[in-house]
PDB file of C-alpha atoms in Angstrom:
ATOM      1  CA  LYS A   1     -19.943  -7.191 -16.852  1.00  0.00           C
ATOM      2  CA  GLY A   2     -22.412  -8.006 -14.082  1.00  0.00           C
ATOM      3  CA  ASP A   3     -20.721  -9.424 -10.976  1.00  0.00           C
ATOM      4  CA  LYS A   4     -17.292  -8.963 -12.601  1.00  0.00           C
ATOM      5  CA  ALA A   5     -17.678  -5.199 -12.976  1.00  0.00           C
ATOM      6  CA  SER A   6     -14.812  -3.100 -11.641  1.00  0.00           C
ATOM      7  CA  TYR A   7     -15.023  -1.188  -8.377  1.00  0.00           C
ATOM      8  CA  TYR A   8     -15.190   2.040 -10.386  1.00  0.00           C
ATOM      9  CA  ALA A   9     -17.960   0.701 -12.656  1.00  0.00           C
ATOM     10  CA  VAL A  10     -20.078  -0.336  -9.664  1.00  0.00           C
ATOM     11  CA  HIS A  11     -19.700   3.133  -8.116  1.00  0.00           C
ATOM     12  CA  MET A  12     -20.701   4.745 -11.419  1.00  0.00           C
ATOM     13  CA  TRP A  13     -23.752   2.434 -11.489  1.00  0.00           C
ATOM     14  CA  LEU A  14     -24.638   3.458  -7.911  1.00  0.00           C
ATOM     15  CA  LYS A  15     -24.439   7.135  -8.814  1.00  0.00           C
ATOM     16  CA  LYS A  16     -26.426   6.680 -12.029  1.00  0.00           C
ATOM     17  CA  TYR A  17     -29.286   4.609 -10.577  1.00  0.00           C
ATOM     18  CA  HIS A  18     -29.325   5.718  -6.935  1.00  0.00           C
ATOM     19  CA  GLY A  19     -27.889   9.226  -7.142  1.00  0.00           C
ATOM     20  CA  LYS A  20     -25.063  10.819  -5.259  1.00  0.00           C
ATOM     21  CA  ALA A  21     -24.734   9.964  -1.603  1.00  0.00           C
ATOM     22  CA  TYR A  22     -26.453  12.761   0.334  1.00  0.00           C
ATOM     23  CA  MET A  23     -26.227  11.764   4.012  1.00  0.00           C
ATOM     24  CA  CYS A  24     -24.114   9.937   6.557  1.00  0.00           C
ATOM     25  CA  SER A  25     -25.577   6.823   8.152  1.00  0.00           C
ATOM     26  CA  ALA A  26     -22.790   6.407  10.752  1.00  0.00           C
ATOM     27  CA  ASP A  27     -23.825   6.627  14.409  1.00  0.00           C
ATOM     28  CA  TYR A  28     -20.441   8.173  15.240  1.00  0.00           C
ATOM     29  CA  CYS A  29     -20.738  11.038  12.714  1.00  0.00           C
ATOM     30  CA  SER A  30     -19.936  14.544  13.956  1.00  0.00           C
ATOM     31  CA  GLY A  31     -22.214  16.050  11.307  1.00  0.00           C
ATOM     32  CA  LYS A  32     -19.600  18.575  10.142  1.00  0.00           C
ATOM     33  CA  SER A  33     -18.897  17.180   6.672  1.00  0.00           C
ATOM     34  CA  GLN A  34     -20.839  18.175   3.593  1.00  0.00           C
ATOM     35  CA  THR A  35     -19.202  15.629   1.278  1.00  0.00           C
ATOM     36  CA  TYR A  36     -20.841  12.204   1.117  1.00  0.00           C
ATOM     37  CA  GLN A  37     -19.783   8.939  -0.514  1.00  0.00           C
ATOM     38  CA  TRP A  38     -21.058   5.436  -1.143  1.00  0.00           C
ATOM     39  CA  ALA A  39     -19.134   2.964   1.041  1.00  0.00           C
ATOM     40  CA  LEU A  40     -18.987  -0.787   0.550  1.00  0.00           C
ATOM     41  CA  ILE A  41     -20.249  -2.563   3.668  1.00  0.00           C
ATOM     42  CA  LYS A  42     -17.571  -4.811   5.190  1.00  0.00           C
ATOM     43  CA  GLY A  43     -18.075  -8.436   4.242  1.00  0.00           C
ATOM     44  CA  LYS A  44     -20.230  -7.579   1.211  1.00  0.00           C
ATOM     45  CA  LYS A  45     -19.252  -8.006  -2.424  1.00  0.00           C
ATOM     46  CA  CYS A  46     -18.745  -5.027  -4.698  1.00  0.00           C
ATOM     47  CA  ILE A  47     -21.545  -5.879  -7.127  1.00  0.00           C
ATOM     48  CA  HIS A  48     -24.566  -4.102  -8.575  1.00  0.00           C
ATOM     49  CA  ASP A  49     -26.610  -4.286  -5.355  1.00  0.00           C
ATOM     50  CA  VAL A  50     -27.359  -1.072  -3.468  1.00  0.00           C
ATOM     51  CA  ASN A  51     -27.904  -3.138  -0.293  1.00  0.00           C
ATOM     52  CA  ASN A  52     -24.148  -3.827  -0.243  1.00  0.00           C
ATOM     53  CA  PHE A  53     -23.414  -0.122   0.243  1.00  0.00           C
ATOM     54  CA  MET A  54     -24.145   2.612   2.732  1.00  0.00           C
ATOM     55  CA  GLN A  55     -23.862   6.363   2.570  1.00  0.00           C
ATOM     56  CA  LEU A  56     -21.131   7.962   4.673  1.00  0.00           C
ATOM     57  CA  CYS A  57     -19.533  11.376   4.892  1.00  0.00           C
ATOM     58  CA  ARG A  58     -15.907  11.491   3.786  1.00  0.00           C
ATOM     59  CA  SER A  59     -14.608  11.529   7.370  1.00  0.00           C
ATOM     60  CA  CYS A  60     -16.702   8.556   8.527  1.00  0.00           C
ATOM     61  CA  HIS A  61     -15.865   6.656   5.328  1.00  0.00           C
ATOM     62  CA  ALA A  62     -12.145   7.017   6.095  1.00  0.00           C
ATOM     63  CA  LYS A  63     -12.695   5.870   9.696  1.00  0.00           C
ATOM     64  CA  TYR A  64     -14.840   2.937   8.542  1.00  0.00           C
ATOM     65  CA  ASP A  65     -12.239   1.730   6.014  1.00  0.00           C
ATOM     66  CA  TYR A  66      -9.273   2.212   8.379  1.00  0.00           C
ATOM     67  CA  THR A  67      -8.202  -1.344   9.194  1.00  0.00           C
ATOM     68  CA  GLU A  68      -6.185  -2.676  12.112  1.00  0.00           C
ATOM     69  CA  LYS A  69      -3.333  -3.438   9.694  1.00  0.00           C
ATOM     70  CA  GLN A  70      -3.252   0.209   8.598  1.00  0.00           C
ATOM     71  CA  ARG A  71      -3.418   1.313  12.233  1.00  0.00           C
ATOM     72  CA  GLU A  72      -0.409  -0.882  13.116  1.00  0.00           C
ATOM     73  CA  PHE A  73       1.544   0.406  10.108  1.00  0.00           C
ATOM     74  CA  ARG A  74       0.856   3.997  11.182  1.00  0.00           C
ATOM     75  CA  ARG A  75       1.862   3.297  14.800  1.00  0.00           C
ATOM     76  CA  GLU A  76       5.132   1.729  13.635  1.00  0.00           C
ATOM     77  CA  TYR A  77       5.808   4.584  11.223  1.00  0.00           C
ATOM     78  CA  LEU A  78       5.221   7.188  13.923  1.00  0.00           C
ATOM     79  CA  ARG A  79       7.345   5.254  16.411  1.00  0.00           C
ATOM     80  CA  THR A  80      10.316   5.007  14.028  1.00  0.00           C
ATOM     81  CA  HIS A  81       9.806   8.543  12.742  1.00  0.00           C
ATOM     82  CA  LYS A  82      10.034   9.975  16.259  1.00  0.00           C
ATOM     83  CA  ILE A  83      13.241   8.039  16.873  1.00  0.00           C
ATOM     84  CA  ALA A  84      14.733   9.387  13.643  1.00  0.00           C
ATOM     85  CA  LEU A  85      13.777  12.964  14.582  1.00  0.00           C
ATOM     86  CA  LYS A  86      15.540  12.577  17.932  1.00  0.00           C
ATOM     87  CA  TYR A  87      18.913  12.184  16.154  1.00  0.00           C
ATOM     88  CA  ILE A  88      18.553  15.121  13.757  1.00  0.00           C
TER      89      ILE A  88
END
C-alpha cells in the first residue's frame, strides 16, 4: 500500500527490514528497561521510511507520546477523583 499502509503494517515493515528495536535513543532514559520499541518521531509521517522513527525503551516511548492534552485529562481526572473520595 506504500504511503497508505496502516500503522501496524509500517511497524511490521520496520521489524522485518530493520529488526527489533534494541536500544533507547532518549537522552532522559534511566537505562532500566530491557524492552525497546520503534517510535514515530513527532511531526513525521508513518510511512516506510526508517528515518521517521527512533528506538526507545517502553518507558521513554510512553513519556515521549504523552501529550499535553493527555496530561490535562489526567490532572482533571485526579482532581475530580480526589473530591469524590473525600465524600465516601
